[in-house]
Short mmCIF file of C-alpha atoms in Angstrom, two decimals:
data_model
loop_
_atom_site.label_atom_id
_atom_site.label_comp_id
_atom_site.label_asym_id
_atom_site.label_seq_id
_atom_site.Cartn_x
_atom_site.Cartn_y
_atom_site.Cartn_z
CA MET A 33 21.54 -77.67 15.71
CA LYS A 34 23.74 -81.22 15.56
CA VAL A 35 23.36 -82.93 19.14
CA ALA A 36 24.95 -86.45 20.00
CA THR A 37 23.22 -89.08 23.00
CA ARG A 38 23.77 -88.47 26.72
CA PRO A 39 25.53 -92.04 28.57
CA ALA A 40 23.39 -92.12 31.22
CA ASP A 41 25.93 -92.64 33.90
CA THR A 42 28.31 -89.34 32.52
CA LYS A 43 27.58 -86.39 34.92
CA PRO A 44 26.44 -83.28 33.96
CA ASP A 45 29.36 -81.02 35.84
CA VAL A 46 31.60 -82.81 34.03
CA LEU A 47 30.38 -82.19 30.87
CA ARG A 48 29.91 -78.17 31.71
CA ARG A 49 33.37 -78.17 32.57
CA GLN A 50 34.25 -80.74 29.18
CA GLY A 51 32.12 -77.14 27.41
CA GLN A 52 29.54 -79.36 26.07
CA VAL A 53 25.68 -78.41 27.26
CA PRO A 54 23.22 -81.42 28.87
CA GLY A 55 19.51 -81.25 27.69
CA VAL A 56 16.65 -83.16 26.66
CA VAL A 57 14.50 -83.53 23.90
CA TYR A 58 10.01 -84.91 24.30
CA GLY A 59 7.05 -84.32 22.89
CA LYS A 60 4.07 -85.74 23.04
CA ASN A 61 3.74 -90.11 22.59
CA ASN A 62 8.13 -89.29 22.24
CA ALA A 63 10.48 -90.98 24.85
CA PRO A 64 12.69 -88.30 26.15
CA VAL A 65 16.28 -88.59 24.42
CA ALA A 66 18.65 -87.00 26.79
CA VAL A 67 20.90 -85.37 24.65
CA LEU A 68 24.56 -82.60 24.92
CA ALA A 69 25.20 -80.46 22.74
CA ASP A 70 28.34 -78.23 22.11
CA THR A 71 28.16 -74.81 24.42
CA ALA A 72 29.00 -72.61 23.08
CA ASP A 73 26.50 -73.53 19.64
CA ALA A 74 24.13 -73.72 21.20
CA GLY A 75 23.95 -70.59 22.95
CA LYS A 76 24.15 -68.61 19.84
CA ILE A 77 21.13 -71.07 18.35
CA LEU A 78 19.36 -70.54 21.76
CA HIS A 79 20.35 -66.36 20.64
CA GLN A 80 19.16 -66.87 17.59
CA ALA A 81 15.84 -68.90 17.27
CA GLY A 82 15.04 -68.10 21.54
CA SER A 83 11.81 -70.23 22.22
CA SER A 84 9.72 -69.40 19.52
CA SER A 85 11.74 -70.27 16.15
CA LEU A 86 11.40 -74.06 15.20
CA ILE A 87 14.87 -76.04 15.06
CA ASN A 88 16.03 -79.05 12.64
CA LEU A 89 17.41 -80.03 15.92
CA ASN A 90 20.16 -83.53 14.48
CA ILE A 91 20.47 -86.34 17.64
CA GLU A 92 23.12 -88.18 16.89
CA GLY A 93 22.45 -92.04 15.75
CA GLU A 94 18.49 -90.57 15.50
CA GLY A 95 17.88 -88.49 13.08
CA GLU A 96 16.07 -84.89 12.50
CA ARG A 97 13.45 -83.84 14.71
CA THR A 98 11.76 -80.44 14.21
CA VAL A 99 11.83 -78.82 18.51
CA LEU A 100 11.08 -75.53 19.82
CA ILE A 101 13.30 -74.80 22.87
CA LYS A 102 11.47 -75.30 25.71
CA ASP A 103 12.70 -73.99 28.45
CA HIS A 104 17.06 -73.22 29.23
CA GLN A 105 18.60 -72.55 32.44
CA PHE A 106 22.09 -71.49 33.67
CA ASP A 107 24.15 -70.38 36.35
CA PRO A 108 23.14 -67.75 38.65
CA ARG A 109 26.41 -67.06 39.80
CA THR A 110 28.67 -67.97 35.79
CA GLY A 111 26.60 -67.14 34.17
CA ALA A 112 26.10 -70.20 31.88
CA LEU A 113 24.35 -71.77 29.98
CA THR A 114 23.82 -75.62 31.89
CA HIS A 115 20.78 -77.26 30.38
CA LEU A 116 18.74 -77.10 28.18
CA ASP A 117 14.57 -78.58 26.91
CA PHE A 118 13.42 -79.11 23.39
CA TYR A 119 10.32 -80.26 22.35
CA GLN A 120 9.74 -82.26 19.19
CA VAL A 121 6.27 -80.80 18.24
CA ARG A 122 4.21 -82.01 15.02
CA LEU A 123 4.01 -79.84 12.14
CA ASP A 124 0.24 -81.15 11.31
CA GLU A 125 -1.21 -79.87 15.07
CA LYS A 126 -1.26 -76.75 16.83
CA ILE A 127 0.69 -74.85 19.59
CA LYS A 128 0.85 -72.63 22.13
CA ALA A 129 4.42 -70.70 22.72
CA GLU A 130 5.32 -67.78 23.53
CA VAL A 131 6.53 -64.82 21.63
CA PRO A 132 8.59 -62.58 22.34
CA LEU A 133 7.76 -58.14 21.66
CA VAL A 134 9.67 -55.89 20.37
CA PHE A 135 9.55 -52.19 20.87
CA GLU A 136 10.86 -50.00 18.40
CA GLY A 137 10.74 -46.05 17.25
CA GLU A 138 9.25 -43.28 20.66
CA ALA A 139 6.77 -42.55 22.46
CA PRO A 140 6.20 -38.58 22.22
CA ALA A 141 4.37 -38.24 24.65
CA ILE A 142 7.85 -39.39 26.80
CA GLU A 143 9.26 -35.65 25.11
CA THR A 144 6.23 -33.66 24.72
CA PHE A 145 5.20 -34.28 28.19
CA ASP A 146 7.25 -35.56 30.33
CA GLY A 147 5.73 -39.47 30.56
CA VAL A 148 6.84 -42.12 31.95
CA LEU A 149 6.75 -45.50 29.66
CA LEU A 150 5.75 -48.31 31.97
CA THR A 151 5.96 -52.21 30.40
CA SER A 152 4.17 -54.52 31.99
CA LYS A 153 4.15 -57.43 29.08
CA ASP A 154 7.44 -58.76 26.86
CA LYS A 155 5.68 -61.32 25.66
CA LEU A 156 2.52 -63.22 24.50
CA GLU A 157 0.87 -66.04 24.56
CA VAL A 158 -0.14 -67.69 20.92
CA GLU A 159 -1.79 -70.73 19.39
CA CYS A 160 -1.08 -71.83 15.49
CA LEU A 161 0.63 -74.65 13.45
CA PRO A 162 4.33 -74.85 13.95
CA LYS A 163 5.24 -74.22 10.87
CA ASP A 164 3.02 -70.55 11.49
CA LEU A 165 4.99 -69.29 14.32
CA PRO A 166 6.29 -66.07 14.74
CA HIS A 167 9.78 -65.23 15.78
CA GLU A 168 8.25 -62.02 17.90
CA PHE A 169 5.70 -59.08 17.39
CA THR A 170 7.50 -55.40 16.68
CA LEU A 171 5.16 -52.26 18.00
CA ASP A 172 5.92 -49.16 17.47
CA LEU A 173 5.91 -47.03 20.23
CA SER A 174 5.41 -43.37 18.45
CA VAL A 175 1.55 -44.29 18.14
CA LEU A 176 2.23 -42.98 21.88
CA GLN A 177 0.90 -39.85 21.38
CA LYS A 178 0.06 -38.43 25.44
CA ILE A 179 -0.15 -38.94 28.76
CA ASP A 180 -2.26 -42.30 29.17
CA ASP A 181 -2.09 -43.75 25.73
CA SER A 182 -1.74 -47.17 25.89
CA ILE A 183 -0.92 -50.33 23.19
CA LEU A 184 -2.91 -53.11 23.86
CA VAL A 185 -3.17 -57.56 23.82
CA LYS A 186 -5.91 -56.70 20.88
CA ASN A 187 -3.96 -53.32 19.06
CA VAL A 188 -0.88 -56.20 18.25
CA LYS A 189 -2.03 -57.43 14.61
CA ALA A 190 -1.14 -61.51 13.90
CA PRO A 191 -0.46 -63.01 11.20
CA VAL A 192 -2.94 -65.46 9.60
CA GLY A 193 -3.23 -68.56 11.75
CA VAL A 194 -2.25 -67.58 14.46
CA GLU A 195 -3.99 -66.78 17.69
CA ILE A 196 -3.12 -64.59 20.23
CA LEU A 197 -4.24 -66.07 24.31
CA ASP A 198 -3.92 -62.82 26.38
CA GLU A 199 -6.76 -61.50 27.72
CA PRO A 200 -7.54 -58.42 24.48
CA GLU A 201 -7.85 -55.96 26.90
CA GLU A 202 -4.84 -56.55 29.16
CA VAL A 203 -2.01 -53.49 28.69
CA ILE A 204 0.96 -54.00 27.25
CA VAL A 205 2.71 -50.43 27.45
CA VAL A 206 1.69 -47.51 28.85
CA VAL A 207 2.66 -43.23 29.43
CA THR A 208 2.22 -42.81 32.64
CA PRO A 209 2.46 -39.36 34.04
CA GLN A 210 5.42 -38.04 35.83
CA ARG A 211 5.32 -38.91 39.89
CA ALA A 212 5.60 -35.94 41.76
CA GLU A 213 8.68 -34.93 43.64
CA GLU A 214 8.70 -35.29 48.22
CA VAL A 215 7.83 -31.15 49.11
CA GLU A 216 11.25 -30.98 50.96
CA VAL A 217 11.28 -29.97 54.69
CA ALA A 218 13.63 -26.85 55.70
CA PRO A 219 15.24 -28.01 59.12
CA ILE A 220 14.73 -26.55 61.79
CA SER A 221 17.09 -24.48 63.56
CA GLU A 222 18.41 -25.26 66.87
CA GLU A 223 17.08 -21.75 68.06
CA GLU A 224 13.30 -21.98 66.33
CA ALA A 225 13.43 -25.45 68.04
CA VAL A 226 13.95 -23.76 71.74
CA ALA A 227 11.77 -20.34 70.67
CA GLY A 228 9.09 -22.60 69.94
CA VAL A 229 8.31 -24.22 73.19
CA GLU A 230 9.62 -20.81 75.41
CA ALA A 231 6.29 -19.79 73.18
CA THR A 232 4.72 -22.98 74.16
CA ALA A 233 5.38 -22.41 77.68
CA GLU A 234 3.92 -19.34 77.91
CA LYS A 235 0.80 -19.35 76.98
CA VAL A 236 0.17 -22.57 79.03
CA ASP A 237 1.21 -20.65 82.24
CA GLY A 238 -0.98 -18.03 81.15
CA GLU A 239 -4.55 -21.02 81.35
CA GLU A 240 -6.54 -20.45 83.67
CA THR A 241 -6.67 -24.55 85.20
CA PRO A 242 -10.03 -25.43 84.19
CA GLY A 243 -12.84 -24.82 87.05
CA GLU A 244 -10.70 -22.16 88.56
CA SER A 245 -12.30 -19.71 87.82
CA GLY A 246 -16.39 -20.72 88.27
CA SER A 247 -14.60 -21.82 92.13
CA GLU A 248 -12.98 -18.03 93.35
CA SER A 249 -16.36 -16.93 92.31
CA LYS A 250 -17.78 -18.55 94.48
CA LYS A 251 -15.27 -17.87 96.58
CA ASP A 252 -16.07 -14.00 96.50
CA GLU A 253 -20.06 -15.21 97.05
#
């Protein structure tokens, strides 16, 4: 990917209107370098590489650097890419990065038992040398045969040289039963409501006032 150095006096909004996206390249023991890239090219690279693939970044006048896309920002109104952070890596030092999870296949428990698939994680944090960094982890949902079947972090097979940092017992995806539908209460008609009130009134009229029976007995004596 080719980028140019960005002059300090340029305004980001002006660059974006010109079809360019501002960014910064930084890393351990490296001074930050402000850069700018073609917005269309940057969008394609972001889509293809994500945050888990190494990129050879050719900085005009600075040479080539091996980087990861560490962060990116979008305009909340238009969805346009507005900024990129590139992290320069050393090929002989381990790095930490987030690797996305990709789900394939279908869980039999969904159709057989009318289950619901709940996903609690969509990426895992790993530590490894840059050359060993996986682009993604693929999980097969066909192993979810019945209700309460799940895939845990410890079930994910990492390549040699890659350590998954998430807790091994954390749930990634699980099949749960359908929630019971709420019982609908039938509406009460006006006639039924009136009848209920009258019945209550008759019951009250027919009851003795507390202590009334005892008082009458004493008078008779």
